[in-house]
Amino acid sequence: MTSTNSASVAAVEAHSREFLVFSLGEEEYAIDILKVQEIRGYENVTRIANAPDFIKGVTNLRGVIVPIVDLRIKFHLDKVEYGGQTVVIVVNVGERVVGIVVDGVSDVMTLTPEQIKPAPEFGVTLSSDYLSGLGSLDDRMLVLVDIEKLLTSEEMAIVDRVSE
Amino acid sequence: MDISDFYDTFFEEAEELLGDMERHLLELDVDDPDAEQLNAIFRAAHSIKGGAGTFGFDVLQQTTHLLENLLDHTRRGELVLRRDIVDTFLEAKDMLHDQLDAYRNGEEPDPEAYERICKILQAMALEEMGKSVEGGATAQPEAAVSSEANPEPPVTEKSDEPPSGDASPSDAGSGRLSVALIGVSDKDRETLVEELGNLGKVLDQKGDAKRYVVELETSSSPDDIEAVMCFIVEPEQLEIEAAMGSPASTEPPAQPKEPAADMAKTDDPVAATPPAVGQKAPGDGGWTSTPAANNPPTAKPKAKGGSNAKSGGESTSIRVPVDKVDQIINLVGELIITQSMLDQTASELDGVSHGALVNGMSLLQRNARDLQEAVMSIRMVPMDYVFSRFPRLVRDLAAKLDKDVELITEGKSTELDKSLTERIIDPLTHLVRNSLDHGIETPDAREAAGKSRSGKLTLSAQHQGGNILIEVIDDGAGLNRDKILAKAQANGIAASETMSDDEVWQLIFAPGFSTAEQVSDVSGRGVGMDVVKRNIQAMGGHVEILSRPGEGTTTRIVLPLTLAILDGMSIKVGEEMYILPLGAVLESLQPTDEDLYPMPGDETLLKVRDEYLPVIAVQEVLDVENACIKPTECIAVIVQGEGRRYALLVDDLVGQQQVVVKNLETNYRKVPGVSAATILGDGSVALILDIADLHRLSRNKKEARQAHLPASSHKLVPLKEVEPS
């Protein structure tokens, strides 16, 4: 299993972390690979009425009902298409399993602490609260997303607030 | 295997036994106790004692031992039951429960509480046993049984004696005993000698602090004496033996047969079986065989505990961790889906050339459904599991509050998922306490109000529209609107005189809210209701209050099904498939123009047999695209939920099927109008609609849409409110 391997690798290369790199439009984003459960195609999603538009609905993942979030809509990308290439990354956040729709998954990168730069204050659509930094790798720039913080945030409306 | 591996089994079993014991004690008719029930109570105590001995839970074992002795006297009619004796037994049972909990948490039980309960039981033993001396023979089997079951050291001690002196345990009638106190302080000794004086006649006493011997003429068995004394001294500090020259020791060896026979006769099967196996000696070898039974103290109860465990539960049930059951349920769910997929494929094949396959498929379908049903039923437990703990609570509380309360339970057999039954207990307990404390008035006040002196508290459970409805109904004073409002204002909670009753009742769920004038230890600290509400919401349910001044209060808990199979009706709206809980569906019909009455504000009423029902279109509430819009082209499904009845417009009825309810909130959140989800035959997800919530959602949507129109339209729609039956 990837996660076990990466865990041991991470232990060997002290403090280096592995990230799964995916693309949304032109940008490259990365999330901690330990959060990733699996990658699958986009299919068979049941719409949920009266939910925000970036919540595509729920799907059946081997008997578990999993919500599907389209990050492209959440990040206001112009082109949102669903095709054979559309990929769902199934992530584990907290106790939950959530699928996120992205344009494509490219590779798995190992980043050393030196390669991770703090995220500057920016972004209206993606608050820097949800970023764990920027990864610079040669001439590539990866936006490191704290997927757990993002998906459990209030604006994602996936988690019921206790205060309700 | 380490013996500690069995701890959990013991704890669970002991818990059940204590539950049984309590149930029987509560059902017991004090004036004319049922022998079977007394036996059952005794057996429970006996089994717990055996188990406790095996695992070395000394405090628990000794407490049970004392209780068991008393119970034994009771079941043989030597101790006449009184209400207060039953109360004491119940108290002892509670204590045992506490001790059990302590052991479970790896702690030693509270020694003070232990001493206290021992004293109480001792006092009762002293008081009551004095009356039971008449039949020496009756004490005899008791002694035999107790010494059999008794793993305490004195038994070992006795074995050191020459066989001739060993007749003491079976000492019949008035006999002489020599009780040696080893290493007992002067002060304790005085008390002990005094106690012994209560049990019989002290003939002689001599010795020093190291070993003090009291010669006693008594009709009590050594075991009783020990039981009486062991709350002051450790059993190790006691040595009881028949004094030389006592009548007992002169009796011929023929005596041994008697206790053995007696034992077999009077003892119940549970107690009798182990000795029969481990001890055929008493039958043929007389009391010389006692040493054989005196293995190291722990060895014997072990054997006993084991056999008790078998007779106690394993013959009729097995314990299985819940996750294992859940796993099976999930797997069977998967199997059903796979089967449906296969079925779909097979149905496209030519039935003639693939006859065997088609037959096999239908067989598979039937088997799979049966399997699913059987597996599902594993997790379901009747509400009796919950309700059965309330008679005790109500009895105790009513006594404490000087109120007369009759508890009625309805729908005991309503089945509910085990995990829910466990989580509903606490909220229900709060509600029952509240009803007793604040709801039901004192007998005098009731009489003054023209009601019967005895209050009525009803607990009811029923399935309704795919939900489980649990109600706590009292016929007490009802909620006091003014008091609640005043209190809310005093507590800084936003409240106004114009609020509807329902809104006012909701206020009592606010944290820190209590209208009780006095904080009692029953309730009134105001931490109850908000916790109740939170707990129930955490289970995905909701709670409502209906109350009428002077007539009582009904608290209604509606729990959605989390894990259950649901009889559903699949409906189609546009291209989307939804499931309606079949229980909520009353009928379906094709509306005609004559039956439809448009109302101002985008509302429509449907006339169904002299009843006007509001119409809700699913496509409108759930924003479904490409659905039929003209009501006359749709199908109206008449549904009922939470007392509301309305017509739901859908495109098509697809069929009835049982569906596996999957919680949406596991990975997502509560969706308005939807109670849960399920997986259809093709592997896709369908949402299960929540009838009551759908109505709310529809109303909210209409209100939001017409916010600019004053005088909201829903006033024009008389919602058919159905009184709770």
PDB file of N, CA, C and O in Angstrom, chain B residues 427-485:
ATOM      1  N   PRO B 427     -30.833  10.009  27.688  1.00  0.00           N
ATOM      2  CA  PRO B 427     -31.863  11.036  27.485  1.00  0.00           C
ATOM      3  C   PRO B 427     -33.208  10.628  28.077  1.00  0.00           C
ATOM      4  O   PRO B 427     -33.874  11.449  28.708  1.00  0.00           O
ATOM      5  N   LEU B 428     -33.572   9.391  27.893  1.00  0.00           N
ATOM      6  CA  LEU B 428     -34.859   8.951  28.422  1.00  0.00           C
ATOM      7  C   LEU B 428     -34.887   9.043  29.943  1.00  0.00           C
ATOM      8  O   LEU B 428     -35.889   9.438  30.535  1.00  0.00           O
ATOM      9  N   THR B 429     -33.765   8.685  30.554  1.00  0.00           N
ATOM     10  CA  THR B 429     -33.704   8.763  32.005  1.00  0.00           C
ATOM     11  C   THR B 429     -33.929  10.198  32.466  1.00  0.00           C
ATOM     12  O   THR B 429     -34.685  10.450  33.404  1.00  0.00           O
ATOM     13  N   HIS B 430     -33.299  11.127  31.788  1.00  0.00           N
ATOM     14  CA  HIS B 430     -33.505  12.539  32.113  1.00  0.00           C
ATOM     15  C   HIS B 430     -34.976  12.901  32.032  1.00  0.00           C
ATOM     16  O   HIS B 430     -35.524  13.568  32.910  1.00  0.00           O
ATOM     17  N   LEU B 431     -35.590  12.477  30.946  1.00  0.00           N
ATOM     18  CA  LEU B 431     -36.980  12.862  30.719  1.00  0.00           C
ATOM     19  C   LEU B 431     -37.895  12.256  31.774  1.00  0.00           C
ATOM     20  O   LEU B 431     -38.815  12.914  32.256  1.00  0.00           O
ATOM     21  N   VAL B 432     -37.632  11.009  32.102  1.00  0.00           N
ATOM     22  CA  VAL B 432     -38.474  10.357  33.103  1.00  0.00           C
ATOM     23  C   VAL B 432     -38.307  11.058  34.452  1.00  0.00           C
ATOM     24  O   VAL B 432     -39.279  11.339  35.154  1.00  0.00           O
ATOM     25  N   ARG B 433     -37.080  11.371  34.785  1.00  0.00           N
ATOM     26  CA  ARG B 433     -36.843  12.092  36.029  1.00  0.00           C
ATOM     27  C   ARG B 433     -37.588  13.413  36.043  1.00  0.00           C
ATOM     28  O   ARG B 433     -38.226  13.785  37.017  1.00  0.00           O
ATOM     29  N   ASN B 434     -37.491  14.122  34.938  1.00  0.00           N
ATOM     30  CA  ASN B 434     -38.180  15.405  34.848  1.00  0.00           C
ATOM     31  C   ASN B 434     -39.670  15.248  35.041  1.00  0.00           C
ATOM     32  O   ASN B 434     -40.301  16.020  35.762  1.00  0.00           O
ATOM     33  N   SER B 435     -40.224  14.247  34.364  1.00  0.00           N
ATOM     34  CA  SER B 435     -41.667  14.042  34.459  1.00  0.00           C
ATOM     35  C   SER B 435     -42.069  13.770  35.896  1.00  0.00           C
ATOM     36  O   SER B 435     -43.073  14.281  36.371  1.00  0.00           O
ATOM     37  N   LEU B 436     -41.263  12.954  36.565  1.00  0.00           N
ATOM     38  CA  LEU B 436     -41.612  12.605  37.933  1.00  0.00           C
ATOM     39  C   LEU B 436     -41.450  13.800  38.856  1.00  0.00           C
ATOM     40  O   LEU B 436     -42.272  14.056  39.726  1.00  0.00           O
ATOM     41  N   ASP B 437     -40.376  14.532  38.651  1.00  0.00           N
ATOM     42  CA  ASP B 437     -40.068  15.612  39.576  1.00  0.00           C
ATOM     43  C   ASP B 437     -40.947  16.828  39.316  1.00  0.00           C
ATOM     44  O   ASP B 437     -41.582  17.359  40.218  1.00  0.00           O
ATOM     45  N   HIS B 438     -40.990  17.273  38.068  1.00  0.00           N
ATOM     46  CA  HIS B 438     -41.712  18.508  37.765  1.00  0.00           C
ATOM     47  C   HIS B 438     -43.109  18.263  37.233  1.00  0.00           C
ATOM     48  O   HIS B 438     -43.978  19.106  37.361  1.00  0.00           O
ATOM     49  N   GLY B 439     -43.271  17.148  36.550  1.00  0.00           N
ATOM     50  CA  GLY B 439     -44.540  16.920  35.864  1.00  0.00           C
ATOM     51  C   GLY B 439     -45.625  16.460  36.811  1.00  0.00           C
ATOM     52  O   GLY B 439     -46.571  17.199  37.109  1.00  0.00           O
ATOM     53  N   ILE B 440     -45.479  15.264  37.285  1.00  0.00           N
ATOM     54  CA  ILE B 440     -46.530  14.671  38.106  1.00  0.00           C
ATOM     55  C   ILE B 440     -46.553  15.327  39.483  1.00  0.00           C
ATOM     56  O   ILE B 440     -45.519  15.495  40.129  1.00  0.00           O
ATOM     57  N   GLU B 441     -47.751  15.693  39.913  1.00  0.00           N
ATOM     58  CA  GLU B 441     -47.884  16.418  41.170  1.00  0.00           C
ATOM     59  C   GLU B 441     -47.949  15.429  42.329  1.00  0.00           C
ATOM     60  O   GLU B 441     -48.085  14.232  42.136  1.00  0.00           O
ATOM     61  N   THR B 442     -47.898  15.980  43.505  1.00  0.00           N
ATOM     62  CA  THR B 442     -48.049  15.132  44.687  1.00  0.00           C
ATOM     63  C   THR B 442     -49.492  14.631  44.732  1.00  0.00           C
ATOM     64  O   THR B 442     -50.395  15.262  44.183  1.00  0.00           O
ATOM     65  N   PRO B 443     -49.724  13.509  45.416  1.00  0.00           N
ATOM     66  CA  PRO B 443     -51.085  12.955  45.454  1.00  0.00           C
ATOM     67  C   PRO B 443     -52.119  13.986  45.898  1.00  0.00           C
ATOM     68  O   PRO B 443     -53.206  14.068  45.331  1.00  0.00           O
ATOM     69  N   ASP B 444     -51.767  14.796  46.901  1.00  0.00           N
ATOM     70  CA  ASP B 444     -52.725  15.773  47.397  1.00  0.00           C
ATOM     71  C   ASP B 444     -53.060  16.803  46.336  1.00  0.00           C
ATOM     72  O   ASP B 444     -54.222  17.141  46.107  1.00  0.00           O
ATOM     73  N   ALA B 445     -52.009  17.289  45.678  1.00  0.00           N
ATOM     74  CA  ALA B 445     -52.239  18.288  44.643  1.00  0.00           C
ATOM     75  C   ALA B 445     -53.077  17.707  43.517  1.00  0.00           C
ATOM     76  O   ALA B 445     -53.923  18.386  42.934  1.00  0.00           O
ATOM     77  N   ARG B 446     -52.840  16.442  43.220  1.00  0.00           N
ATOM     78  CA  ARG B 446     -53.612  15.806  42.154  1.00  0.00           C
ATOM     79  C   ARG B 446     -55.079  15.712  42.526  1.00  0.00           C
ATOM     80  O   ARG B 446     -55.956  15.972  41.724  1.00  0.00           O
ATOM     81  N   GLU B 447     -55.276  15.347  43.766  1.00  0.00           N
ATOM     82  CA  GLU B 447     -56.661  15.197  44.213  1.00  0.00           C
ATOM     83  C   GLU B 447     -57.365  16.554  44.140  1.00  0.00           C
ATOM     84  O   GLU B 447     -58.501  16.644  43.700  1.00  0.00           O
ATOM     85  N   ALA B 448     -56.645  17.584  44.580  1.00  0.00           N
ATOM     86  CA  ALA B 448     -57.221  18.926  44.554  1.00  0.00           C
ATOM     87  C   ALA B 448     -57.569  19.327  43.121  1.00  0.00           C
ATOM     88  O   ALA B 448     -58.520  20.064  42.880  1.00  0.00           O
ATOM     89  N   ALA B 449     -56.777  18.849  42.171  1.00  0.00           N
ATOM     90  CA  ALA B 449     -57.021  19.204  40.771  1.00  0.00           C
ATOM     91  C   ALA B 449     -58.044  18.283  40.128  1.00  0.00           C
ATOM     92  O   ALA B 449     -58.296  18.363  38.932  1.00  0.00           O
ATOM     93  N   GLY B 450     -58.599  17.400  40.938  1.00  0.00           N
ATOM     94  CA  GLY B 450     -59.630  16.521  40.415  1.00  0.00           C
ATOM     95  C   GLY B 450     -59.102  15.355  39.618  1.00  0.00           C
ATOM     96  O   GLY B 450     -59.777  14.814  38.757  1.00  0.00           O
ATOM     97  N   LYS B 451     -57.848  14.994  39.885  1.00  0.00           N
ATOM     98  CA  LYS B 451     -57.280  13.849  39.179  1.00  0.00           C
ATOM     99  C   LYS B 451     -57.097  12.702  40.169  1.00  0.00           C
ATOM    100  O   LYS B 451     -57.161  12.888  41.377  1.00  0.00           O
ATOM    101  N   SER B 452     -56.842  11.548  39.632  1.00  0.00           N
ATOM    102  CA  SER B 452     -56.593  10.414  40.520  1.00  0.00           C
ATOM    103  C   SER B 452     -55.301  10.665  41.290  1.00  0.00           C
ATOM    104  O   SER B 452     -54.398  11.354  40.805  1.00  0.00           O
ATOM    105  N   ARG B 453     -55.212  10.134  42.487  1.00  0.00           N
ATOM    106  CA  ARG B 453     -54.040  10.389  43.330  1.00  0.00           C
ATOM    107  C   ARG B 453     -52.763   9.850  42.684  1.00  0.00           C
ATOM    108  O   ARG B 453     -51.678  10.374  42.865  1.00  0.00           O
ATOM    109  N   SER B 454     -52.959   8.780  41.961  1.00  0.00           N
ATOM    110  CA  SER B 454     -51.767   8.178  41.382  1.00  0.00           C
ATOM    111  C   SER B 454     -51.534   8.722  39.982  1.00  0.00           C
ATOM    112  O   SER B 454     -52.429   8.742  39.144  1.00  0.00           O
ATOM    113  N   GLY B 455     -50.338   9.208  39.748  1.00  0.00           N
ATOM    114  CA  GLY B 455     -49.997   9.765  38.446  1.00  0.00           C
ATOM    115  C   GLY B 455     -49.665   8.659  37.460  1.00  0.00           C
ATOM    116  O   GLY B 455     -49.371   7.533  37.832  1.00  0.00           O
ATOM    117  N   LYS B 456     -49.737   9.004  36.211  1.00  0.00           N
ATOM    118  CA  LYS B 456     -49.491   7.997  35.192  1.00  0.00           C
ATOM    119  C   LYS B 456     -48.329   8.458  34.321  1.00  0.00           C
ATOM    120  O   LYS B 456     -48.333   9.570  33.799  1.00  0.00           O
ATOM    121  N   LEU B 457     -47.361   7.606  34.183  1.00  0.00           N
ATOM    122  CA  LEU B 457     -46.231   7.927  33.316  1.00  0.00           C
ATOM    123  C   LEU B 457     -46.186   6.840  32.250  1.00  0.00           C
ATOM    124  O   LEU B 457     -46.120   5.657  32.561  1.00  0.00           O
ATOM    125  N   THR B 458     -46.260   7.252  31.009  1.00  0.00           N
ATOM    126  CA  THR B 458     -46.272   6.271  29.928  1.00  0.00           C
ATOM    127  C   THR B 458     -45.002   6.400  29.095  1.00  0.00           C
ATOM    128  O   THR B 458     -44.620   7.495  28.705  1.00  0.00           O
ATOM    129  N   LEU B 459     -44.383   5.274  28.856  1.00  0.00           N
ATOM    130  CA  LEU B 459     -43.269   5.231  27.920  1.00  0.00           C
ATOM    131  C   LEU B 459     -43.764   4.438  26.721  1.00  0.00           C
ATOM    132  O   LEU B 459     -44.231   3.317  26.875  1.00  0.00           O
ATOM    133  N   SER B 460     -43.663   5.024  25.565  1.00  0.00           N
ATOM    134  CA  SER B 460     -44.143   4.264  24.420  1.00  0.00           C
ATOM    135  C   SER B 460     -43.146   4.349  23.274  1.00  0.00           C
ATOM    136  O   SER B 460     -42.388   5.314  23.164  1.00  0.00           O
ATOM    137  N   ALA B 461     -43.147   3.322  22.468  1.00  0.00           N
ATOM    138  CA  ALA B 461     -42.263   3.303  21.311  1.00  0.00           C
ATOM    139  C   ALA B 461     -43.040   2.757  20.136  1.00  0.00           C
ATOM    140  O   ALA B 461     -43.840   1.844  20.292  1.00  0.00           O
ATOM    141  N   GLN B 462     -42.842   3.329  18.985  1.00  0.00           N
ATOM    142  CA  GLN B 462     -43.466   2.797  17.782  1.00  0.00           C
ATOM    143  C   GLN B 462     -42.682   3.230  16.552  1.00  0.00           C
ATOM    144  O   GLN B 462     -41.969   4.222  16.573  1.00  0.00           O
ATOM    145  N   HIS B 463     -42.832   2.433  15.526  1.00  0.00           N
ATOM    146  CA  HIS B 463     -42.243   2.829  14.255  1.00  0.00           C
ATOM    147  C   HIS B 463     -43.234   3.743  13.571  1.00  0.00           C
ATOM    148  O   HIS B 463     -44.421   3.475  13.551  1.00  0.00           O
ATOM    149  N   GLN B 464     -42.723   4.822  13.028  1.00  0.00           N
ATOM    150  CA  GLN B 464     -43.629   5.679  12.290  1.00  0.00           C
ATOM    151  C   GLN B 464     -42.899   6.276  11.112  1.00  0.00           C
ATOM    152  O   GLN B 464     -41.928   7.017  11.272  1.00  0.00           O
ATOM    153  N   GLY B 465     -43.365   5.928   9.957  1.00  0.00           N
ATOM    154  CA  GLY B 465     -42.807   6.518   8.750  1.00  0.00           C
ATOM    155  C   GLY B 465     -41.307   6.385   8.664  1.00  0.00           C
ATOM    156  O   GLY B 465     -40.623   7.328   8.312  1.00  0.00           O
ATOM    157  N   GLY B 466     -40.800   5.231   8.994  1.00  0.00           N
ATOM    158  CA  GLY B 466     -39.364   5.017   8.866  1.00  0.00           C
ATOM    159  C   GLY B 466     -38.577   5.632   9.999  1.00  0.00           C
ATOM    160  O   GLY B 466     -37.353   5.553  10.023  1.00  0.00           O
ATOM    161  N   ASN B 467     -39.272   6.241  10.935  1.00  0.00           N
ATOM    162  CA  ASN B 467     -38.604   6.734  12.124  1.00  0.00           C
ATOM    163  C   ASN B 467     -39.034   5.898  13.309  1.00  0.00           C
ATOM    164  O   ASN B 467     -40.004   5.150  13.234  1.00  0.00           O
ATOM    165  N   ILE B 468     -38.324   6.072  14.364  1.00  0.00           N
ATOM    166  CA  ILE B 468     -38.783   5.468  15.593  1.00  0.00           C
ATOM    167  C   ILE B 468     -39.211   6.596  16.513  1.00  0.00           C
ATOM    168  O   ILE B 468     -38.488   7.574  16.700  1.00  0.00           O
ATOM    169  N   LEU B 469     -40.402   6.442  17.002  1.00  0.00           N
ATOM    170  CA  LEU B 469     -40.997   7.495  17.805  1.00  0.00           C
ATOM    171  C   LEU B 469     -41.053   7.001  19.239  1.00  0.00           C
ATOM    172  O   LEU B 469     -41.703   6.001  19.521  1.00  0.00           O
ATOM    173  N   ILE B 470     -40.376   7.696  20.113  1.00  0.00           N
ATOM    174  CA  ILE B 470     -40.392   7.301  21.513  1.00  0.00           C
ATOM    175  C   ILE B 470     -41.009   8.446  22.304  1.00  0.00           C
ATOM    176  O   ILE B 470     -40.604   9.601  22.140  1.00  0.00           O
ATOM    177  N   GLU B 471     -41.991   8.126  23.110  1.00  0.00           N
ATOM    178  CA  GLU B 471     -42.677   9.189  23.832  1.00  0.00           C
ATOM    179  C   GLU B 471     -42.629   8.954  25.336  1.00  0.00           C
ATOM    180  O   GLU B 471     -42.752   7.822  25.798  1.00  0.00           O
ATOM    181  N   VAL B 472     -42.448  10.043  26.048  1.00  0.00           N
ATOM    182  CA  VAL B 472     -42.566  10.009  27.502  1.00  0.00           C
ATOM    183  C   VAL B 472     -43.766  10.879  27.836  1.00  0.00           C
ATOM    184  O   VAL B 472     -43.742  12.089  27.612  1.00  0.00           O
ATOM    185  N   ILE B 473     -44.816  10.251  28.312  1.00  0.00           N
ATOM    186  CA  ILE B 473     -46.069  10.979  28.523  1.00  0.00           C
ATOM    187  C   ILE B 473     -46.406  10.974  30.009  1.00  0.00           C
ATOM    188  O   ILE B 473     -46.457   9.905  30.622  1.00  0.00           O
ATOM    189  N   ASP B 474     -46.626  12.143  30.587  1.00  0.00           N
ATOM    190  CA  ASP B 474     -47.112  12.140  31.966  1.00  0.00           C
ATOM    191  C   ASP B 474     -48.436  12.884  32.017  1.00  0.00           C
ATOM    192  O   ASP B 474     -48.753  13.680  31.134  1.00  0.00           O
ATOM    193  N   ASP B 475     -49.220  12.582  33.022  1.00  0.00           N
ATOM    194  CA  ASP B 475     -50.505  13.268  33.144  1.00  0.00           C
ATOM    195  C   ASP B 475     -50.430  14.265  34.293  1.00  0.00           C
ATOM    196  O   ASP B 475     -51.339  14.402  35.079  1.00  0.00           O
ATOM    197  N   GLY B 476     -49.293  14.929  34.353  1.00  0.00           N
ATOM    198  CA  GLY B 476     -49.054  15.865  35.448  1.00  0.00           C
ATOM    199  C   GLY B 476     -49.588  17.249  35.154  1.00  0.00           C
ATOM    200  O   GLY B 476     -50.568  17.421  34.424  1.00  0.00           O
ATOM    201  N   ALA B 477     -48.911  18.238  35.707  1.00  0.00           N
ATOM    202  CA  ALA B 477     -49.432  19.591  35.661  1.00  0.00           C
ATOM    203  C   ALA B 477     -49.218  20.277  34.318  1.00  0.00           C
ATOM    204  O   ALA B 477     -49.829  21.290  34.033  1.00  0.00           O
ATOM    205  N   GLY B 478     -48.317  19.723  33.509  1.00  0.00           N
ATOM    206  CA  GLY B 478     -48.024  20.393  32.251  1.00  0.00           C
ATOM    207  C   GLY B 478     -47.025  21.506  32.457  1.00  0.00           C
ATOM    208  O   GLY B 478     -46.697  21.870  33.592  1.00  0.00           O
ATOM    209  N   LEU B 479     -46.556  22.044  31.369  1.00  0.00           N
ATOM    210  CA  LEU B 479     -45.575  23.113  31.484  1.00  0.00           C
ATOM    211  C   LEU B 479     -46.291  24.428  31.773  1.00  0.00           C
ATOM    212  O   LEU B 479     -47.409  24.649  31.319  1.00  0.00           O
ATOM    213  N   ASN B 480     -45.618  25.249  32.504  1.00  0.00           N
ATOM    214  CA  ASN B 480     -46.196  26.541  32.858  1.00  0.00           C
ATOM    215  C   ASN B 480     -45.587  27.617  31.976  1.00  0.00           C
ATOM    216  O   ASN B 480     -44.441  28.011  32.145  1.00  0.00           O
ATOM    217  N   ARG B 481     -46.380  28.078  31.035  1.00  0.00           N
ATOM    218  CA  ARG B 481     -45.902  29.016  30.025  1.00  0.00           C
ATOM    219  C   ARG B 481     -45.313  30.290  30.647  1.00  0.00           C
ATOM    220  O   ARG B 481     -44.221  30.714  30.317  1.00  0.00           O
ATOM    221  N   ASP B 482     -46.061  30.859  31.586  1.00  0.00           N
ATOM    222  CA  ASP B 482     -45.620  32.125  32.163  1.00  0.00           C
ATOM    223  C   ASP B 482     -44.313  31.968  32.917  1.00  0.00           C
ATOM    224  O   ASP B 482     -43.423  32.801  32.843  1.00  0.00           O
ATOM    225  N   LYS B 483     -44.232  30.851  33.638  1.00  0.00           N
ATOM    226  CA  LYS B 483     -43.045  30.601  34.435  1.00  0.00           C
ATOM    227  C   LYS B 483     -41.824  30.445  33.531  1.00  0.00           C
ATOM    228  O   LYS B 483     -40.755  30.974  33.808  1.00  0.00           O
ATOM    229  N   ILE B 484     -42.024  29.733  32.444  1.00  0.00           N
ATOM    230  CA  ILE B 484     -40.909  29.508  31.527  1.00  0.00           C
ATOM    231  C   ILE B 484     -40.468  30.823  30.916  1.00  0.00           C
ATOM    232  O   ILE B 484     -39.278  31.130  30.849  1.00  0.00           O
ATOM    233  N   LEU B 485     -41.444  31.618  30.521  1.00  0.00           N
ATOM    234  CA  LEU B 485     -41.099  32.903  29.914  1.00  0.00           C
ATOM    235  C   LEU B 485     -40.360  33.788  30.907  1.00  0.00           C
ATOM    236  O   LEU B 485     -39.344  34.391  30.575  1.00  0.00           O
TER     237      LEU B 485
END
